[in-house]
Short mmCIF file of C-alpha atoms in Angstrom, two decimals:
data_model
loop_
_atom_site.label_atom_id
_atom_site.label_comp_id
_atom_site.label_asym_id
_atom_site.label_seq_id
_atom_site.Cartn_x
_atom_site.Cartn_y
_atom_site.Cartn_z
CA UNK A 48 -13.38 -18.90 -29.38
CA UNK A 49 -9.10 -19.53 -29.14
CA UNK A 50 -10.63 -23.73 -28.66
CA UNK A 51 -12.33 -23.15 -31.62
CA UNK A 52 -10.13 -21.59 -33.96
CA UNK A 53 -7.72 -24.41 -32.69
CA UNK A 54 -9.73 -27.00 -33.58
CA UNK A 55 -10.29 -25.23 -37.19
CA UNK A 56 -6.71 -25.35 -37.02
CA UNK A 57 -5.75 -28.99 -36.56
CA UNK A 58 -8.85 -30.45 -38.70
CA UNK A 59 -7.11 -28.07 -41.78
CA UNK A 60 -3.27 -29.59 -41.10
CA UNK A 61 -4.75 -32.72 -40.33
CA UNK A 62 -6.35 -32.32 -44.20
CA UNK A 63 -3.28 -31.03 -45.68
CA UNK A 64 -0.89 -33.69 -44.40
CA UNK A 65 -3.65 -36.27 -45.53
CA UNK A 66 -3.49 -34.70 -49.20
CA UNK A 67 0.57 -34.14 -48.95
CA UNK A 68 0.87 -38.05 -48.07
CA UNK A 69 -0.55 -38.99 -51.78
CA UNK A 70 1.82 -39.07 -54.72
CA UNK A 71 0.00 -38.27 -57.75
CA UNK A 72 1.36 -37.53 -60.89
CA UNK A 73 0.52 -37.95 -64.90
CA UNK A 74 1.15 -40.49 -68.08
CA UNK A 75 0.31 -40.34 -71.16
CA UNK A 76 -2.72 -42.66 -72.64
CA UNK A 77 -3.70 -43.08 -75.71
CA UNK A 78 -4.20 -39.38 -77.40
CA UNK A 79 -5.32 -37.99 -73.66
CA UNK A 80 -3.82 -37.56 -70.45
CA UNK A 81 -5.00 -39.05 -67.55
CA UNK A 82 -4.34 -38.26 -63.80
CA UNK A 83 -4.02 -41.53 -61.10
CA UNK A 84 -3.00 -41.53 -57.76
CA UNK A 85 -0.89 -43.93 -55.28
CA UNK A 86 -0.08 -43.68 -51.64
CA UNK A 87 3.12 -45.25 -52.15
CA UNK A 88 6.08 -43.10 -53.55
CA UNK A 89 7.61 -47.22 -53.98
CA UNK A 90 4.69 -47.63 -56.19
CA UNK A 91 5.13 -44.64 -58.76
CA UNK A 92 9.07 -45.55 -58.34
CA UNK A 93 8.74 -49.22 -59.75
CA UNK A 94 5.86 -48.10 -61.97
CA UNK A 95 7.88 -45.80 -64.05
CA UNK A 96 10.87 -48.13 -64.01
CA UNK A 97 8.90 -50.67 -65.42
CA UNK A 98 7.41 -48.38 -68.12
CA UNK A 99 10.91 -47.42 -68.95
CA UNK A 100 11.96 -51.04 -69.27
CA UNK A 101 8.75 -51.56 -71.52
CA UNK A 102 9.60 -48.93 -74.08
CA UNK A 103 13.17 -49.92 -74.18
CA UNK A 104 11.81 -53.60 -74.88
CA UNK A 105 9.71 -52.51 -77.82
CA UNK A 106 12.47 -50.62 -79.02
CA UNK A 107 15.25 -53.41 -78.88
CA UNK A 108 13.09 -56.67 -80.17
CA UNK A 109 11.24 -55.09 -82.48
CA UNK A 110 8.12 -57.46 -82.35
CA UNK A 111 10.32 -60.56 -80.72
CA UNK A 112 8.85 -60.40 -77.67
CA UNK A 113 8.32 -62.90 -74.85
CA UNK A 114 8.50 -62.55 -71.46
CA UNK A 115 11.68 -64.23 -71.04
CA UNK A 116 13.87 -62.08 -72.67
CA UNK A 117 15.55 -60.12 -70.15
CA UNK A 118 14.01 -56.72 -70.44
CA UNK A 119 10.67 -57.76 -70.68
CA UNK A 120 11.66 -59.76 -67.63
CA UNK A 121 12.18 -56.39 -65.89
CA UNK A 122 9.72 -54.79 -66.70
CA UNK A 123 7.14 -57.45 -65.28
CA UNK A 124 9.52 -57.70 -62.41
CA UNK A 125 9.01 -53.92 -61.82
CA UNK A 126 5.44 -53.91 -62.74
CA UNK A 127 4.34 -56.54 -60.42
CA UNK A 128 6.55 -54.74 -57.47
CA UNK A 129 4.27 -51.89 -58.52
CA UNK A 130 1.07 -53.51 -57.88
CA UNK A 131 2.48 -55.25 -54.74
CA UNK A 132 3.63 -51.61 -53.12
CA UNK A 133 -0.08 -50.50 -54.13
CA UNK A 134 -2.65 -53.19 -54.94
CA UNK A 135 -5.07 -50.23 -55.53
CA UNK A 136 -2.68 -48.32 -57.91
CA UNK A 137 -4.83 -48.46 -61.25
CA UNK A 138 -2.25 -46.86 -63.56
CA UNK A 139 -0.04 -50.06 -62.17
CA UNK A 140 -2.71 -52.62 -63.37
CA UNK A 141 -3.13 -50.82 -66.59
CA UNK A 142 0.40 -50.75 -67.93
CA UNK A 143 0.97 -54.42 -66.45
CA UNK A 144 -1.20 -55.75 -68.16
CA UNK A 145 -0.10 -53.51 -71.37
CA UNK A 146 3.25 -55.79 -70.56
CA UNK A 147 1.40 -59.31 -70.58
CA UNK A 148 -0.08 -57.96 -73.69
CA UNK A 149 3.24 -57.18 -75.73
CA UNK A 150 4.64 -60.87 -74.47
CA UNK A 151 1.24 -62.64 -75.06
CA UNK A 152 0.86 -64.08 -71.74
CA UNK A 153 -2.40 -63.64 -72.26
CA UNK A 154 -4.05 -65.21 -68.99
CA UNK A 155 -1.82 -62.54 -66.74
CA UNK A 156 -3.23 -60.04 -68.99
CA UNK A 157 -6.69 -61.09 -68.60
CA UNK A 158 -6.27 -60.96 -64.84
CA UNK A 159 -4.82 -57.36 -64.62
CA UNK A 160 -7.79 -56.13 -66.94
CA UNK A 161 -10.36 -57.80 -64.94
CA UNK A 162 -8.44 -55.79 -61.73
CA UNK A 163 -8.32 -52.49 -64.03
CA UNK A 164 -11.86 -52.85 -64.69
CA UNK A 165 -12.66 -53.37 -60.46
CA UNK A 166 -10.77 -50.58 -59.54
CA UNK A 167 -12.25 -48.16 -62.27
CA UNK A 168 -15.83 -48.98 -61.29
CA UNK A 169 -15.22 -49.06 -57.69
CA UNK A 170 -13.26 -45.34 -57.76
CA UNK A 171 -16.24 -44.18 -60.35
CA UNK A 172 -13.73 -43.16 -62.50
CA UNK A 173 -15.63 -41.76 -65.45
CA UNK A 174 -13.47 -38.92 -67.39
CA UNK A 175 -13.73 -39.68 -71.47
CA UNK A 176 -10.24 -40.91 -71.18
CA UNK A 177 -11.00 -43.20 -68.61
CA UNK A 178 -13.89 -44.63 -70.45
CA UNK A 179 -12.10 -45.09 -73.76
CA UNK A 180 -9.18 -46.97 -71.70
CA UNK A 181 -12.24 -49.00 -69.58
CA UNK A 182 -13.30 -49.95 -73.11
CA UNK A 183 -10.06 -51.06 -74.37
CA UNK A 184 -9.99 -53.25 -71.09
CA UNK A 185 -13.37 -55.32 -72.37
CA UNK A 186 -11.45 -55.48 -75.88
CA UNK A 187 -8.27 -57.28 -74.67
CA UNK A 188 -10.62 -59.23 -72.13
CA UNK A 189 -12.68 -60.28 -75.37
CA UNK A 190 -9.51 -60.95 -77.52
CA UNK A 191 -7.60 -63.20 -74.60
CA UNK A 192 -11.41 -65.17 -74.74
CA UNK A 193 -11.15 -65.65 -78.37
CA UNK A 194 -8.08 -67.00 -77.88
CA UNK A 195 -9.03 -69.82 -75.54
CA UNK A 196 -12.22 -70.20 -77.74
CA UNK A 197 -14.26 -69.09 -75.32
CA UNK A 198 -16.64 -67.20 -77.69
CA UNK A 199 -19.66 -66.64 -75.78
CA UNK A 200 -17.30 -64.72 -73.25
CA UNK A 201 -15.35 -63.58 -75.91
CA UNK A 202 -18.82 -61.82 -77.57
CA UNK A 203 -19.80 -60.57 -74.03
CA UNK A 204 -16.74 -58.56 -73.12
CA UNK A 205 -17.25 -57.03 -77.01
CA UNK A 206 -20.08 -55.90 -76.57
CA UNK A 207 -19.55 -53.84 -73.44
CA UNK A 208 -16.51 -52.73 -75.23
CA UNK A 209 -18.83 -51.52 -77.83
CA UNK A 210 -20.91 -50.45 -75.40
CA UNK A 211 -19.01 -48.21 -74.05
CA UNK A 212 -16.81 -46.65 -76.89
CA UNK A 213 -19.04 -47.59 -79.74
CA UNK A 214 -15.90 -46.78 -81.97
CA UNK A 215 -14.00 -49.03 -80.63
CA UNK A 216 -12.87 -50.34 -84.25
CA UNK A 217 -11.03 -53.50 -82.96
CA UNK A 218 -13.60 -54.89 -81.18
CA UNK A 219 -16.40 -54.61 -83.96
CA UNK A 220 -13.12 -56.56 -86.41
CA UNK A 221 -12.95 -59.56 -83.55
CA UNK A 222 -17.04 -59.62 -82.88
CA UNK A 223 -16.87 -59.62 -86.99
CA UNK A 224 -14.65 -62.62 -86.66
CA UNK A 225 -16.17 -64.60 -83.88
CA UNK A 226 -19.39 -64.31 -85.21
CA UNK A 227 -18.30 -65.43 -88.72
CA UNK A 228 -16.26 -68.80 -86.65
CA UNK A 229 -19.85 -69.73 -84.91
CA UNK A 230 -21.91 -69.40 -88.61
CA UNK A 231 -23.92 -66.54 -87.28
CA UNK A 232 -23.17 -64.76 -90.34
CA UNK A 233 -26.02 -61.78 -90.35
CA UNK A 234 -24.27 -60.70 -87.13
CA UNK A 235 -20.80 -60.43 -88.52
CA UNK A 236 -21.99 -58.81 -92.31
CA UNK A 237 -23.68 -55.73 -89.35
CA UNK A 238 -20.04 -55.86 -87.63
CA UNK A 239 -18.18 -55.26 -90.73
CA UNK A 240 -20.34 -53.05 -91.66
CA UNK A 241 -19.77 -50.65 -88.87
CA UNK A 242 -15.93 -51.63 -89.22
CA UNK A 243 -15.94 -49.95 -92.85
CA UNK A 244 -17.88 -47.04 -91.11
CA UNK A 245 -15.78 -46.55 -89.30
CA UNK A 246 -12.49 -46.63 -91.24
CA UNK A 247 -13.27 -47.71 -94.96
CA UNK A 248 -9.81 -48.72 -95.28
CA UNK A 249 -9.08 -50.66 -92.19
CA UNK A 250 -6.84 -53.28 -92.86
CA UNK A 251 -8.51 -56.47 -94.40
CA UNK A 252 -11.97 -55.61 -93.26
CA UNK A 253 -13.51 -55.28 -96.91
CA UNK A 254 -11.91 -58.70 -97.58
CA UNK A 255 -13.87 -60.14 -94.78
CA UNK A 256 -17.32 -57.92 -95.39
CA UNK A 257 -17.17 -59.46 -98.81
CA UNK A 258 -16.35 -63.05 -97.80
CA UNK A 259 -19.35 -62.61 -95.38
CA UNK A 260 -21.41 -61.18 -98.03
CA UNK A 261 -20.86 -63.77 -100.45
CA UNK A 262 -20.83 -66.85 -97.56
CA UNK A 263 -24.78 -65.67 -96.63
CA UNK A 264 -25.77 -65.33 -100.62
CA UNK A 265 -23.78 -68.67 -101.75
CA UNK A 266 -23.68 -70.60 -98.27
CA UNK A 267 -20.56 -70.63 -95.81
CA UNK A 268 -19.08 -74.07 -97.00
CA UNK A 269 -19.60 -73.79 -100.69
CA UNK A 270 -18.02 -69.97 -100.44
CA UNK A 271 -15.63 -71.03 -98.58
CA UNK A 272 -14.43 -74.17 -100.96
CA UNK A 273 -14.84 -71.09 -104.07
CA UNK A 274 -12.47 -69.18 -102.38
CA UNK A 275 -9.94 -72.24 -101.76
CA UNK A 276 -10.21 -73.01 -105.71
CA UNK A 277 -9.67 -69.36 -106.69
CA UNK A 278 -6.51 -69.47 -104.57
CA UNK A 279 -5.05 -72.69 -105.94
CA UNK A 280 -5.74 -71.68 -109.29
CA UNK A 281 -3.92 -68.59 -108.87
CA UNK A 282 -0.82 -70.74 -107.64
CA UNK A 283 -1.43 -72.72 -110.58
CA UNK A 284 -1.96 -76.07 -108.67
CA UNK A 285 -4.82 -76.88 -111.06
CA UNK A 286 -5.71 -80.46 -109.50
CA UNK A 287 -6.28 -78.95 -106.34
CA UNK A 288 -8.46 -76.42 -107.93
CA UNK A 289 -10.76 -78.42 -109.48
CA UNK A 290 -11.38 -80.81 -106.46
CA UNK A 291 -12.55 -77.37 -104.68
CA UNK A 292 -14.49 -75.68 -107.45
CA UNK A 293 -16.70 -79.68 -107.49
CA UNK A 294 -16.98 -79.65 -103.81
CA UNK A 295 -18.03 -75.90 -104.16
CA UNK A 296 -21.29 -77.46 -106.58
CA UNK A 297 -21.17 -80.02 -104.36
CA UNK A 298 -22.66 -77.64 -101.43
CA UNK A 299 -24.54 -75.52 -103.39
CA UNK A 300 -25.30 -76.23 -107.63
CA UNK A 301 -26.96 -73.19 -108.25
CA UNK A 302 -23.39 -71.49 -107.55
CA UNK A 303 -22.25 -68.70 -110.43
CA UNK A 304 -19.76 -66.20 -109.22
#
């Protein structure tokens, strides 16, 4: 019975010490909070250094940022000692790549999402937070595709960003876009249609629901040359004007705004 109760014993320190060794503590994300945990105090240590250096960043360049100025040079100094202490420290990957994201390096961005992403699906991570931050993820991963014109990736990681947060606003604007850029223009009238459902006055998004509109009524290129001669007339550079108003009856002669 004494063996017994001394095995209980060491099994239940053996358990504590096990849960004592793991740091865990809480940021805020978004309009939630969400709990990670590290084994490595070094890990939490650089982390929040590097978070400190990224507000301080945003603060002090207001919107000039690239990653060579010298506090955005910290804070992906400390961020990347973060994920080196703990290569399994989500909350590290997340606000790392927040970093690359603020200094548009976009392809170290894209690698820390695709990281996020692993480590989220392989911990099963799947509080509402988590799943709205997983979404955001598949946004930037779709926006840093756009951006190398990849759009057939780019549409992918959209759509399981829509997938998965079907509010996701930005990611129905940039499927909206993409779709418009590869003439599949029924696709991007149904994305900014849920844009506007979304938010009626998102920024820009009835300007683009109505170029769509008008591009599948009046066809793409003559809409598009309409729109060009509008604009020049309104600047009063009248020559220029009238060559795109012809090559807008050029494309289509039945065209009457």
């Amino acid at each position: 019975m004494k063996k017994k109760c001394l095995k209980i014993f060491l099994i239940s320190s053996i358990t504590i010490c096990a849960l004592l060794s793991t740091f865990s503590f809480s940021f805020a994300i978004g309009q939630g909070k969400t709990t990670w945990e590290t084994v490595s105090q070094e890990a939490s240590d650089y982390l929040e250094m590097a978070i400190n250096k990224m507000e301080e960043a945003i603060d002090t360049y207001q919107g000039a940022n690239y990653p060579n100025k010298e506090l955005w040079v910290q804070a992906i100094e400390y961020g990347e000692k973060a994920v080196e202490a703990d290569p399994d420290f989500i909350e590290a990957h997340y606000y790392l790549a927040q970093i690359y994201q603020y200094t548009n390096w976009y392809y170290r961005e894209a690698r820390e999402w695709e990281r996020y992403i692993e480590l989220i699906q392989k911990k099963k991570v799947i509080s509402p937070e988590a799943q709205k931050e997983l979404a955001f993820a598949y946004y930037r991963l779709g926006y840093a595709a756009y951006q190398r014109e990849d759009y057939d990736g780019c549409i992918l990681y959209l759509q399981k960003a829509i997938e998965i947060d079907p509010k996701i606003i930005k990611a129905h604007y940039w499927l909206g876009r993409v779709f418009y850029e590869i003439d599949k223009l029924n696709d991007s009238l149904s994305s900014w249609q849920k844009v506007l459902e979304i938010d009626p006055y998102y920024p820009r998004a009835q300007y683009f629901y109505t170029k769509v509109k008008n591009s599948i009524r009046y066809g793409k290129e003559a809409y598009s040359h309409y729109e060009a001669g509008y604009n020049s007339y309104e600047q009063k550079l009248y020559e220029k004007a009238i060559y795109e108003y012809r090559q807008t009856v050029r494309y289509n002669p039945n065209f009457s705004s």
